[in-house]
Amino acid sequence: MVSKVLFRLRNALSVAKAENVCVWYIVPLALISLASIACFWLDYGNDLGTYFISDWADTGMDYFNMLAAVSQGDPYANYANWPPMCFLILRFLFHFVPRGEGVDLSNGFAMRDYMPAALPYLVYVVACLLVIGFATMRLLRGSKPIVQCSMLAATILCGPMLFALERGNIILISFASLLVYLALYTSASKPVRYVAYVFLGMSVATKMYPAVFAFLILFTGNKKEFVSAALISLALSILPFFAFGGIGSIRNMIEGVFLSSSFDFGLGLNYSFQNLVRIAAAMFGCKVEAIPAYASAVPLALCAIMLLVSREEWTRVFSLGLMCVWVPAFSYTYSLIFLLPAVVMLVSSESAAACWKKISAFFLALVFALYALPVLPSVSLLLNEPKLPLAGGCVLGNAAILALAVVVLFHSGTTCRATNRSAKHRKIGS
């Protein structure tokens, strides 16, 4: 009996050694998240507001507020800031909701409590999770079953994904579509690649930011298909506007985006580069009221450089995902799921990983872990934060993203330089 246990333990350790990148990601992620869950349990859930929105009655309202807006006909009449493809999907789901039953369909909270409106929402969430699971398993198809199952669980149960599920945000559709695109865009079959471009178009049409992932096609050498993918994304993003008033709706949506970005809710739950600068200043006792919009050029340039010097697919995917997180003025916690494809590709890249990949996996675990760390009172008093006070988990997550960006940029830069130098020597030698 003892020998069997020792044999199985040895096999488990050998698997862990072979799949060390996965271990460096899964183990810290699981330990931190489980410790946080234990803290939430011991405190009767009172600390949940340090990681999630602290309004306990607002769960799922990103979805149901927009569903209520669809019930009024044209959501852009009230300067909604979601792309029109989102409202086309919501209009389809709204057809399951009976009229004339004494329910105020213009009230999002009433819709959430109304079973015919809530049931399609549950189906939508389950469908998105199934697609995410399919795409994750396809990206990991060369890995061992234990790695596939561990990564699937870690993807669906990580902190930012739970945040997205709690909010009911349409980002789930965008992320699921993006994963399918990444799983299929390098296929040897041209029809399959074009299916991937349609999924990329859906991702762009529902969240806009993932448009940058089209640049991955250029690294495959398919310039014509890059143009095709761009046109598909453009068509899926623009044509739905004509179901909601046409060109005028574009102007209203843009105004809605600027309006929603003009509010200062505090430093919490925000992972943009601008907020990273404000957090750094606040930690040293300096108050930064606002950062000019043109400052977004800095993270854009850094991510572009990282993309150009990268020699591995996962670092390219990371640099593009980082654009989606860093460049906007405000990036809620759920925006971090655009970095998840980089984790999956890192784990699937190879078994015996270099030291820098283990470090990268560890930093990614810090980004996606669930935290029960307290609010920082000194920062909250300094900024008089009205709604989203800064908690320790947000500080740690922002710091981990910055550290990971430095590691990837440094390693990719040195590798690119060494490759160019080697090519130059070979050219001279010939």
mmCIF file of C-alpha atoms in Angstrom, residues 153-420:
data_model
loop_
_atom_site.group_PDB
_atom_site.id
_atom_site.type_symbol
_atom_site.label_atom_id
_atom_site.label_comp_id
_atom_site.label_asym_id
_atom_site.label_seq_id
_atom_site.Cartn_x
_atom_site.Cartn_y
_atom_site.Cartn_z
ATOM 1 C CA ALA A 153 -10.503 25.178 -14.192
ATOM 2 C CA ALA A 154 -8.018 28.003 -13.601
ATOM 3 C CA THR A 155 -9.344 29.923 -16.602
ATOM 4 C CA ILE A 156 -13.001 29.733 -15.602
ATOM 5 C CA LEU A 157 -12.493 30.187 -11.848
ATOM 6 C CA CYS A 158 -9.789 32.887 -11.783
ATOM 7 C CA GLY A 159 -10.546 36.221 -10.132
ATOM 8 C CA PRO A 160 -11.140 38.392 -13.242
ATOM 9 C CA MET A 161 -13.432 35.764 -14.782
ATOM 10 C CA LEU A 162 -15.497 35.598 -11.586
ATOM 11 C CA PHE A 163 -15.622 39.406 -11.665
ATOM 12 C CA ALA A 164 -16.957 39.324 -15.250
ATOM 13 C CA LEU A 165 -19.559 36.698 -14.319
ATOM 14 C CA GLU A 166 -20.668 38.726 -11.297
ATOM 15 C CA ARG A 167 -21.107 41.848 -13.418
ATOM 16 C CA GLY A 168 -22.862 40.045 -16.274
ATOM 17 C CA ASN A 169 -20.769 42.007 -18.729
ATOM 18 C CA ILE A 170 -20.906 41.340 -22.468
ATOM 19 C CA ILE A 171 -17.124 40.929 -22.380
ATOM 20 C CA LEU A 172 -17.807 37.193 -22.006
ATOM 21 C CA ILE A 173 -18.907 36.996 -25.655
ATOM 22 C CA SER A 174 -15.898 39.027 -26.770
ATOM 23 C CA PHE A 175 -13.465 36.853 -24.814
ATOM 24 C CA ALA A 176 -15.037 33.574 -25.959
ATOM 25 C CA SER A 177 -14.889 34.718 -29.601
ATOM 26 C CA LEU A 178 -11.285 35.853 -29.192
ATOM 27 C CA LEU A 179 -10.228 32.458 -27.814
ATOM 28 C CA VAL A 180 -11.818 30.659 -30.777
ATOM 29 C CA TYR A 181 -9.985 32.999 -33.154
ATOM 30 C CA LEU A 182 -6.653 32.289 -31.446
ATOM 31 C CA ALA A 183 -7.322 28.556 -31.567
ATOM 32 C CA LEU A 184 -8.070 28.550 -35.321
ATOM 33 C CA TYR A 185 -6.243 31.411 -37.048
ATOM 34 C CA THR A 186 -3.084 29.362 -37.782
ATOM 35 C CA SER A 187 -5.004 26.420 -39.253
ATOM 36 C CA ALA A 188 -3.700 24.910 -42.499
ATOM 37 C CA SER A 189 -7.247 25.056 -43.863
ATOM 38 C CA LYS A 190 -8.203 28.388 -45.424
ATOM 39 C CA PRO A 191 -11.960 28.015 -44.677
ATOM 40 C CA VAL A 192 -11.127 27.345 -41.018
ATOM 41 C CA ARG A 193 -8.957 30.464 -40.909
ATOM 42 C CA TYR A 194 -11.817 32.550 -42.268
ATOM 43 C CA VAL A 195 -14.097 31.098 -39.609
ATOM 44 C CA ALA A 196 -11.486 32.337 -37.127
ATOM 45 C CA TYR A 197 -11.648 35.823 -38.690
ATOM 46 C CA VAL A 198 -15.426 35.878 -38.258
ATOM 47 C CA PHE A 199 -14.976 35.075 -34.561
ATOM 48 C CA LEU A 200 -12.379 37.848 -34.346
ATOM 49 C CA GLY A 201 -14.943 40.146 -35.931
ATOM 50 C CA MET A 202 -17.492 39.152 -33.283
ATOM 51 C CA SER A 203 -14.960 39.844 -30.548
ATOM 52 C CA VAL A 204 -14.211 43.275 -31.999
ATOM 53 C CA ALA A 205 -17.892 44.037 -32.632
ATOM 54 C CA THR A 206 -18.767 43.430 -28.973
ATOM 55 C CA LYS A 207 -15.776 45.078 -27.233
ATOM 56 C CA MET A 208 -13.664 46.915 -29.896
ATOM 57 C CA TYR A 209 -10.304 46.521 -28.092
ATOM 58 C CA PRO A 210 -9.536 43.008 -29.469
ATOM 59 C CA ALA A 211 -9.102 44.543 -32.944
ATOM 60 C CA VAL A 212 -5.375 44.648 -32.179
ATOM 61 C CA PHE A 213 -5.225 40.836 -32.217
ATOM 62 C CA ALA A 214 -5.635 40.980 -36.010
ATOM 63 C CA PHE A 215 -1.935 41.905 -36.176
ATOM 64 C CA LEU A 216 -1.108 38.285 -35.319
ATOM 65 C CA ILE A 217 -2.132 37.406 -38.880
ATOM 66 C CA LEU A 218 0.743 39.519 -40.222
ATOM 67 C CA PHE A 219 3.229 37.313 -38.354
ATOM 68 C CA THR A 220 1.922 34.316 -40.345
ATOM 69 C CA GLY A 221 2.732 36.115 -43.606
ATOM 70 C CA ASN A 222 -0.904 36.319 -44.784
ATOM 71 C CA LYS A 223 -1.147 40.028 -45.599
ATOM 72 C CA LYS A 224 -4.186 39.567 -47.834
ATOM 73 C CA GLU A 225 -5.997 37.645 -45.115
ATOM 74 C CA PHE A 226 -5.122 40.401 -42.651
ATOM 75 C CA VAL A 227 -7.001 42.825 -44.887
ATOM 76 C CA SER A 228 -9.907 40.356 -45.140
ATOM 77 C CA ALA A 229 -10.034 39.969 -41.356
ATOM 78 C CA ALA A 230 -9.976 43.746 -40.916
ATOM 79 C CA LEU A 231 -12.864 44.172 -43.365
ATOM 80 C CA ILE A 232 -14.903 41.445 -41.633
ATOM 81 C CA SER A 233 -14.363 43.105 -38.251
ATOM 82 C CA LEU A 234 -15.235 46.513 -39.676
ATOM 83 C CA ALA A 235 -18.444 45.222 -41.268
ATOM 84 C CA LEU A 236 -19.583 43.443 -38.096
ATOM 85 C CA SER A 237 -18.842 46.586 -36.070
ATOM 86 C CA ILE A 238 -20.457 49.189 -38.333
ATOM 87 C CA LEU A 239 -23.453 47.519 -40.011
ATOM 88 C CA PRO A 240 -25.384 46.865 -36.741
ATOM 89 C CA PHE A 241 -25.576 50.631 -36.187
ATOM 90 C CA PHE A 242 -28.193 50.780 -38.942
ATOM 91 C CA ALA A 243 -30.526 48.742 -36.755
ATOM 92 C CA PHE A 244 -30.413 51.588 -34.200
ATOM 93 C CA GLY A 245 -30.703 54.821 -36.149
ATOM 94 C CA GLY A 246 -27.696 54.654 -38.456
ATOM 95 C CA ILE A 247 -24.779 57.086 -38.480
ATOM 96 C CA GLY A 248 -26.245 59.297 -35.757
ATOM 97 C CA SER A 249 -25.986 56.395 -33.328
ATOM 98 C CA ILE A 250 -22.221 56.258 -33.874
ATOM 99 C CA ARG A 251 -21.910 59.834 -32.625
ATOM 100 C CA ASN A 252 -24.142 59.099 -29.629
ATOM 101 C CA MET A 253 -22.123 56.010 -28.709
ATOM 102 C CA ILE A 254 -18.837 57.932 -28.880
ATOM 103 C CA GLU A 255 -20.326 60.612 -26.636
ATOM 104 C CA GLY A 256 -21.474 57.881 -24.258
ATOM 105 C CA VAL A 257 -17.952 56.415 -24.119
ATOM 106 C CA PHE A 258 -16.431 59.813 -23.280
ATOM 107 C CA LEU A 259 -19.184 60.479 -20.750
ATOM 108 C CA SER A 260 -18.620 57.194 -18.915
ATOM 109 C CA SER A 261 -14.850 57.820 -18.909
ATOM 110 C CA SER A 262 -15.202 61.297 -17.417
ATOM 111 C CA PHE A 263 -16.185 60.104 -13.938
ATOM 112 C CA ASP A 264 -13.520 59.495 -11.301
ATOM 113 C CA PHE A 265 -14.637 56.535 -9.199
ATOM 114 C CA GLY A 266 -11.322 56.145 -7.379
ATOM 115 C CA LEU A 267 -8.232 53.987 -7.870
ATOM 116 C CA GLY A 268 -9.783 50.594 -7.111
ATOM 117 C CA LEU A 269 -10.592 47.841 -9.620
ATOM 118 C CA ASN A 270 -8.732 49.724 -12.379
ATOM 119 C CA TYR A 271 -5.739 48.235 -14.228
ATOM 120 C CA SER A 272 -5.095 50.870 -16.898
ATOM 121 C CA PHE A 273 -1.654 52.425 -17.311
ATOM 122 C CA GLN A 274 -3.011 55.819 -16.283
ATOM 123 C CA ASN A 275 -4.302 54.323 -13.037
ATOM 124 C CA LEU A 276 -0.960 52.574 -12.497
ATOM 125 C CA VAL A 277 0.717 56.004 -12.558
ATOM 126 C CA ARG A 278 -1.875 57.426 -10.157
ATOM 127 C CA ILE A 279 -1.455 54.461 -7.768
ATOM 128 C CA ALA A 280 2.340 54.878 -7.790
ATOM 129 C CA ALA A 281 1.948 58.576 -7.021
ATOM 130 C CA ALA A 282 -0.590 57.902 -4.244
ATOM 131 C CA MET A 283 1.682 55.328 -2.606
ATOM 132 C CA PHE A 284 4.260 58.111 -2.207
ATOM 133 C CA GLY A 285 1.682 60.532 -0.834
ATOM 134 C CA CYS A 286 1.146 62.514 -4.050
ATOM 135 C CA LYS A 287 -2.307 63.282 -5.380
ATOM 136 C CA VAL A 288 -2.774 63.096 -9.164
ATOM 137 C CA GLU A 289 -6.160 64.469 -10.146
ATOM 138 C CA ALA A 290 -6.161 63.559 -13.837
ATOM 139 C CA ILE A 291 -3.824 62.403 -16.578
ATOM 140 C CA PRO A 292 -4.163 63.808 -20.118
ATOM 141 C CA ALA A 293 -5.677 61.510 -22.726
ATOM 142 C CA TYR A 294 -2.567 61.721 -24.910
ATOM 143 C CA ALA A 295 -0.654 59.933 -22.136
ATOM 144 C CA SER A 296 -2.168 56.705 -23.523
ATOM 145 C CA ALA A 297 0.464 56.951 -26.264
ATOM 146 C CA VAL A 298 3.068 55.777 -23.731
ATOM 147 C CA PRO A 299 1.578 52.314 -22.995
ATOM 148 C CA LEU A 300 0.622 51.989 -26.669
ATOM 149 C CA ALA A 301 4.236 52.545 -27.702
ATOM 150 C CA LEU A 302 5.575 50.163 -25.037
ATOM 151 C CA CYS A 303 3.205 47.396 -26.102
ATOM 152 C CA ALA A 304 3.979 47.993 -29.782
ATOM 153 C CA ILE A 305 7.715 47.685 -29.118
ATOM 154 C CA MET A 306 7.090 44.512 -27.115
ATOM 155 C CA LEU A 307 5.077 43.095 -30.021
ATOM 156 C CA LEU A 308 7.762 43.899 -32.597
ATOM 157 C CA VAL A 309 10.665 42.405 -30.640
ATOM 158 C CA SER A 310 8.763 39.294 -29.506
ATOM 159 C CA ARG A 311 9.894 35.991 -30.967
ATOM 160 C CA GLU A 312 7.264 33.751 -29.369
ATOM 161 C CA GLU A 313 3.534 33.620 -29.954
ATOM 162 C CA TRP A 314 2.569 33.853 -26.297
ATOM 163 C CA THR A 315 4.574 37.063 -25.771
ATOM 164 C CA ARG A 316 2.930 38.597 -28.849
ATOM 165 C CA VAL A 317 -0.477 37.648 -27.499
ATOM 166 C CA PHE A 318 0.496 39.093 -24.124
ATOM 167 C CA SER A 319 1.597 42.410 -25.655
ATOM 168 C CA LEU A 320 -1.694 42.720 -27.571
ATOM 169 C CA GLY A 321 -3.738 41.785 -24.512
ATOM 170 C CA LEU A 322 -1.785 44.336 -22.500
ATOM 171 C CA MET A 323 -2.788 46.998 -25.029
ATOM 172 C CA CYS A 324 -6.430 46.170 -24.292
ATOM 173 C CA VAL A 325 -5.802 46.650 -20.565
ATOM 174 C CA TRP A 326 -3.277 49.498 -20.388
ATOM 175 C CA VAL A 327 -4.361 51.914 -23.136
ATOM 176 C CA PRO A 328 -7.986 52.729 -22.054
ATOM 177 C CA ALA A 329 -8.405 55.340 -19.341
ATOM 178 C CA PHE A 330 -10.349 52.862 -17.198
ATOM 179 C CA SER A 331 -9.963 49.071 -17.284
ATOM 180 C CA TYR A 332 -12.179 47.194 -14.848
ATOM 181 C CA THR A 333 -10.913 43.948 -13.320
ATOM 182 C CA TYR A 334 -12.737 41.900 -15.949
ATOM 183 C CA SER A 335 -10.551 43.491 -18.661
ATOM 184 C CA LEU A 336 -7.700 41.310 -17.372
ATOM 185 C CA ILE A 337 -9.255 38.286 -19.089
ATOM 186 C CA PHE A 338 -7.726 39.593 -22.342
ATOM 187 C CA LEU A 339 -4.400 38.447 -20.838
ATOM 188 C CA LEU A 340 -5.666 34.902 -20.245
ATOM 189 C CA PRO A 341 -4.868 33.651 -23.791
ATOM 190 C CA ALA A 342 -1.213 34.484 -23.132
ATOM 191 C CA VAL A 343 -1.289 32.226 -20.052
ATOM 192 C CA VAL A 344 -2.780 29.326 -22.011
ATOM 193 C CA MET A 345 -0.243 29.739 -24.823
ATOM 194 C CA LEU A 346 2.645 30.015 -22.358
ATOM 195 C CA VAL A 347 1.655 26.732 -20.737
ATOM 196 C CA SER A 348 1.176 25.004 -24.113
ATOM 197 C CA SER A 349 4.398 26.387 -25.631
ATOM 198 C CA GLU A 350 6.796 23.749 -24.296
ATOM 199 C CA SER A 351 7.323 21.354 -21.386
ATOM 200 C CA ALA A 352 10.829 22.189 -20.229
ATOM 201 C CA ALA A 353 10.677 25.935 -19.709
ATOM 202 C CA ALA A 354 13.400 28.478 -19.177
ATOM 203 C CA CYS A 355 13.680 30.361 -15.898
ATOM 204 C CA TRP A 356 12.166 33.552 -17.337
ATOM 205 C CA LYS A 357 9.035 31.628 -18.330
ATOM 206 C CA LYS A 358 8.614 30.320 -14.799
ATOM 207 C CA ILE A 359 8.928 33.862 -13.489
ATOM 208 C CA SER A 360 6.390 35.023 -16.068
ATOM 209 C CA ALA A 361 3.980 32.263 -15.031
ATOM 210 C CA PHE A 362 4.336 33.300 -11.386
ATOM 211 C CA PHE A 363 3.592 36.961 -12.152
ATOM 212 C CA LEU A 364 0.575 35.900 -14.218
ATOM 213 C CA ALA A 365 -0.657 33.907 -11.214
ATOM 214 C CA LEU A 366 -0.467 37.101 -9.146
ATOM 215 C CA VAL A 367 -2.497 38.924 -11.798
ATOM 216 C CA PHE A 368 -5.318 36.357 -11.914
ATOM 217 C CA ALA A 369 -5.509 35.343 -8.255
ATOM 218 C CA LEU A 370 -8.509 36.214 -6.106
ATOM 219 C CA TYR A 371 -7.557 38.557 -3.252
ATOM 220 C CA ALA A 372 -9.039 39.321 0.159
ATOM 221 C CA LEU A 373 -6.578 42.100 1.005
ATOM 222 C CA PRO A 374 -7.906 45.178 2.844
ATOM 223 C CA VAL A 375 -8.459 48.690 1.532
ATOM 224 C CA LEU A 376 -5.498 51.044 1.961
ATOM 225 C CA PRO A 377 -6.889 53.762 4.273
ATOM 226 C CA SER A 378 -4.055 56.259 3.737
ATOM 227 C CA VAL A 379 -4.663 56.305 -0.049
ATOM 228 C CA SER A 380 -8.434 56.510 0.397
ATOM 229 C CA LEU A 381 -8.093 59.506 2.717
ATOM 230 C CA LEU A 382 -5.594 61.191 0.394
ATOM 231 C CA LEU A 383 -7.881 60.955 -2.645
ATOM 232 C CA ASN A 384 -11.256 60.921 -0.899
ATOM 233 C CA GLU A 385 -12.240 58.037 -3.167
ATOM 234 C CA PRO A 386 -16.022 58.085 -3.671
ATOM 235 C CA LYS A 387 -16.897 54.597 -4.939
ATOM 236 C CA LEU A 388 -13.933 52.311 -5.678
ATOM 237 C CA PRO A 389 -11.335 52.573 -2.894
ATOM 238 C CA LEU A 390 -7.931 51.057 -3.540
ATOM 239 C CA ALA A 391 -7.380 47.627 -1.983
ATOM 240 C CA GLY A 392 -4.154 45.682 -1.628
ATOM 241 C CA GLY A 393 -5.154 43.155 -4.284
ATOM 242 C CA CYS A 394 -5.445 45.863 -6.931
ATOM 243 C CA VAL A 395 -2.013 47.231 -6.018
ATOM 244 C CA LEU A 396 -0.470 43.760 -6.190
ATOM 245 C CA GLY A 397 -2.173 42.987 -9.506
ATOM 246 C CA ASN A 398 -1.020 46.256 -11.101
ATOM 247 C CA ALA A 399 2.519 45.704 -9.823
ATOM 248 C CA ALA A 400 2.566 42.142 -11.185
ATOM 249 C CA ILE A 401 1.459 43.335 -14.638
ATOM 250 C CA LEU A 402 4.220 45.958 -14.672
ATOM 251 C CA ALA A 403 6.844 43.447 -13.515
ATOM 252 C CA LEU A 404 5.726 40.930 -16.137
ATOM 253 C CA ALA A 405 5.858 43.578 -18.869
ATOM 254 C CA VAL A 406 9.435 44.421 -17.849
ATOM 255 C CA VAL A 407 10.459 40.741 -17.881
ATOM 256 C CA VAL A 408 8.888 40.063 -21.288
ATOM 257 C CA LEU A 409 10.207 43.272 -22.828
ATOM 258 C CA PHE A 410 13.736 42.712 -21.499
ATOM 259 C CA HIS A 411 13.932 39.070 -22.563
ATOM 260 C CA SER A 412 12.325 39.659 -25.961
ATOM 261 C CA GLY A 413 14.595 42.638 -26.583
ATOM 262 C CA THR A 414 17.783 40.764 -25.692
ATOM 263 C CA THR A 415 16.691 37.725 -27.737
ATOM 264 C CA CYS A 416 15.888 39.934 -30.738
ATOM 265 C CA ARG A 417 19.245 41.676 -30.446
ATOM 266 C CA ALA A 418 21.118 38.372 -30.208
ATOM 267 C CA THR A 419 19.239 37.002 -33.218
ATOM 268 C CA ASN A 420 20.024 40.077 -35.311
#
